[in-house]
mmCIF file of C-alpha atoms in Angstrom:
data_model
loop_
_atom_site.group_PDB
_atom_site.id
_atom_site.type_symbol
_atom_site.label_atom_id
_atom_site.label_comp_id
_atom_site.label_asym_id
_atom_site.label_seq_id
_atom_site.Cartn_x
_atom_site.Cartn_y
_atom_site.Cartn_z
ATOM 1 C CA MET A 215 126.835 -104.805 -74.778
ATOM 2 C CA ILE A 216 125.552 -107.831 -74.143
ATOM 3 C CA SER A 217 123.102 -106.363 -71.659
ATOM 4 C CA PHE A 218 122.063 -103.907 -74.293
ATOM 5 C CA VAL A 219 121.276 -106.608 -77.044
ATOM 6 C CA VAL A 220 118.952 -108.541 -74.200
ATOM 7 C CA GLY A 221 117.553 -104.938 -73.719
ATOM 8 C CA ALA A 222 116.504 -104.544 -76.823
ATOM 9 C CA VAL A 223 115.441 -108.095 -77.717
ATOM 10 C CA THR A 224 113.468 -107.868 -74.519
ATOM 11 C CA GLY A 225 112.014 -104.479 -75.812
ATOM 12 C CA VAL A 226 110.639 -105.381 -78.794
ATOM 13 C CA LEU A 227 109.304 -108.715 -77.122
ATOM 14 C CA SER A 228 107.536 -106.413 -74.832
ATOM 15 C CA GLY A 229 105.951 -104.390 -77.839
ATOM 16 C CA PHE A 230 104.826 -107.652 -79.081
ATOM 17 C CA GLY A 231 102.921 -108.849 -76.157
ATOM 18 C CA ILE A 232 105.182 -112.040 -75.630
ATOM 19 C CA GLY A 233 106.542 -111.122 -71.848
ATOM 20 C CA GLY A 234 109.619 -109.279 -72.582
ATOM 21 C CA GLY A 235 109.696 -108.047 -69.039
ATOM 22 C CA SER A 236 109.487 -111.368 -68.117
ATOM 23 C CA LEU A 237 112.180 -112.539 -69.855
ATOM 24 C CA LEU A 238 114.271 -109.005 -68.269
ATOM 25 C CA ILE A 239 113.656 -109.907 -64.843
ATOM 26 C CA LEU A 240 114.775 -113.631 -65.567
ATOM 27 C CA TRP A 241 118.333 -112.067 -66.928
ATOM 28 C CA LEU A 242 119.296 -109.642 -64.223
ATOM 29 C CA THR A 243 118.346 -112.060 -61.964
ATOM 30 C CA MET A 244 120.394 -114.678 -63.055
ATOM 31 C CA MET A 245 122.525 -113.535 -65.521
ATOM 32 C CA GLU A 246 123.617 -110.003 -64.091
ATOM 33 C CA HIS A 247 123.437 -110.895 -60.298
ATOM 34 C CA VAL A 248 121.102 -108.556 -59.859
ATOM 35 C CA ALA A 249 118.330 -109.140 -56.477
ATOM 36 C CA GLN A 250 114.838 -109.301 -57.117
ATOM 37 C CA TYR A 251 113.346 -106.505 -55.931
ATOM 38 C CA THR A 252 116.289 -104.213 -57.909
ATOM 39 C CA ALA A 253 115.372 -106.646 -61.203
ATOM 40 C CA ALA A 254 111.321 -106.029 -60.536
ATOM 41 C CA GLY A 255 112.534 -101.955 -60.006
ATOM 42 C CA ILE A 256 113.986 -102.010 -62.853
ATOM 43 C CA ASN A 257 111.189 -103.868 -64.712
ATOM 44 C CA LEU A 258 109.112 -101.353 -63.737
ATOM 45 C CA LEU A 259 110.627 -98.328 -65.611
ATOM 46 C CA TYR A 260 111.934 -100.359 -68.178
ATOM 47 C CA PHE A 261 108.450 -100.785 -68.721
ATOM 48 C CA LEU A 262 107.030 -97.430 -68.545
ATOM 49 C CA CYS A 263 109.483 -96.921 -71.634
ATOM 50 C CA CYS A 264 107.867 -99.761 -73.735
ATOM 51 C CA ALA A 265 103.897 -99.623 -72.760
ATOM 52 C CA PRO A 266 103.664 -96.398 -74.372
ATOM 53 C CA ALA A 267 104.581 -97.319 -77.860
ATOM 54 C CA ALA A 268 102.954 -100.917 -77.619
ATOM 55 C CA LEU A 269 99.925 -99.105 -76.814
ATOM 56 C CA VAL A 270 99.622 -96.600 -79.435
ATOM 57 C CA SER A 271 100.274 -99.730 -81.323
ATOM 58 C CA HIS A 272 97.246 -101.592 -80.205
ATOM 59 C CA ILE A 273 95.163 -98.414 -79.978
ATOM 60 C CA ARG A 274 96.171 -97.409 -83.871
ATOM 61 C CA HIS A 275 95.139 -101.485 -85.110
ATOM 62 C CA HIS A 276 91.747 -101.404 -82.658
ATOM 63 C CA LEU A 277 93.032 -104.233 -80.134
ATOM 64 C CA VAL A 278 92.053 -102.400 -76.760
ATOM 65 C CA ASP A 279 88.711 -102.804 -75.546
ATOM 66 C CA LYS A 280 88.338 -99.616 -73.354
ATOM 67 C CA GLN A 281 85.715 -101.262 -71.555
ATOM 68 C CA VAL A 282 87.962 -103.770 -70.262
ATOM 69 C CA THR A 283 90.712 -101.607 -69.752
ATOM 70 C CA LEU A 284 88.845 -99.273 -67.644
ATOM 71 C CA TRP A 285 88.113 -102.431 -65.158
ATOM 72 C CA CYS A 286 91.546 -103.141 -65.276
ATOM 73 C CA THR A 287 93.280 -100.319 -64.902
ATOM 74 C CA ILE A 288 90.576 -99.520 -61.676
ATOM 75 C CA ALA A 289 91.621 -103.392 -59.970
ATOM 76 C CA GLY A 290 95.557 -102.403 -60.553
ATOM 77 C CA CYS A 291 95.645 -99.139 -59.091
ATOM 78 C CA ILE A 292 93.505 -100.889 -56.166
ATOM 79 C CA THR A 293 95.864 -103.965 -55.866
ATOM 80 C CA SER A 294 99.076 -102.522 -56.769
ATOM 81 C CA PRO A 295 99.721 -100.799 -53.547
ATOM 82 C CA LEU A 296 98.351 -104.184 -51.951
ATOM 83 C CA ALA A 297 100.557 -106.104 -53.924
ATOM 84 C CA SER A 298 103.791 -104.276 -53.055
ATOM 85 C CA LEU A 299 103.160 -104.236 -49.349
ATOM 86 C CA ALA A 300 102.840 -107.786 -49.987
ATOM 87 C CA ALA A 301 106.002 -108.240 -51.459
ATOM 88 C CA GLY A 302 107.915 -106.339 -49.260
ATOM 89 C CA ALA A 303 106.680 -108.449 -46.484
ATOM 90 C CA ILE A 304 107.707 -111.949 -48.237
ATOM 91 C CA PRO A 305 110.984 -113.190 -47.739
ATOM 92 C CA MET A 306 112.972 -113.166 -51.337
ATOM 93 C CA ASP A 307 113.567 -116.882 -51.600
ATOM 94 C CA TRP A 308 109.813 -117.094 -51.315
ATOM 95 C CA LEU A 309 109.049 -115.003 -54.443
ATOM 96 C CA ARG A 310 111.629 -115.766 -56.710
ATOM 97 C CA ARG A 311 109.919 -119.817 -55.958
ATOM 98 C CA PHE A 312 106.249 -117.789 -56.485
ATOM 99 C CA PHE A 313 107.563 -115.876 -59.684
ATOM 100 C CA GLY A 314 109.388 -119.178 -61.107
ATOM 101 C CA ILE A 315 106.107 -121.139 -60.272
ATOM 102 C CA LEU A 316 104.239 -118.107 -62.076
ATOM 103 C CA LEU A 317 106.234 -118.130 -64.885
ATOM 104 C CA LEU A 318 105.631 -122.687 -65.537
ATOM 105 C CA ILE A 319 101.897 -121.906 -64.826
ATOM 106 C CA LEU A 320 101.970 -119.512 -67.875
ATOM 107 C CA GLY A 321 104.208 -121.089 -70.185
ATOM 108 C CA ILE A 322 102.670 -124.655 -69.755
ATOM 109 C CA LYS A 323 98.948 -122.329 -70.639
ATOM 110 C CA GLU A 324 100.332 -121.055 -73.555
ATOM 111 C CA LEU A 325 101.355 -124.493 -74.574
ATOM 112 C CA PHE A 326 97.958 -125.753 -74.412
ATOM 113 C CA ALA A 327 96.134 -122.999 -75.238
ATOM 114 C CA LYS A 328 93.791 -123.483 -78.120
ATOM 115 C CA LYS A 329 94.335 -120.834 -80.183
ATOM 116 C CA SER A 330 90.924 -118.984 -81.822
ATOM 117 C CA LYS A 331 90.886 -118.331 -85.527
#
């Protein structure tokens, strides 16, 4: 039941754009002892379910810049396969460390970012 609640909460956070997927990966690896690669795969499947609802909401509120979306989509289509190959070649301990460092950097950035009015 706890995993269901965690899944629901991270889904809601994902819809708000807060990074629920990152929290889901942390939950799966630290609390459920799921391997990093498996947790990342589960997170991708989870994202496929949460993203459409969030996208519809963001489009309705005019929060999606179509030009930026186009460039990000092109960049993602090119870099995703390359990153997947790289992740398969990097030892899991390094991936965990890189992911932890990334979360720390993003968290610090969010703490000290100036909010626009």
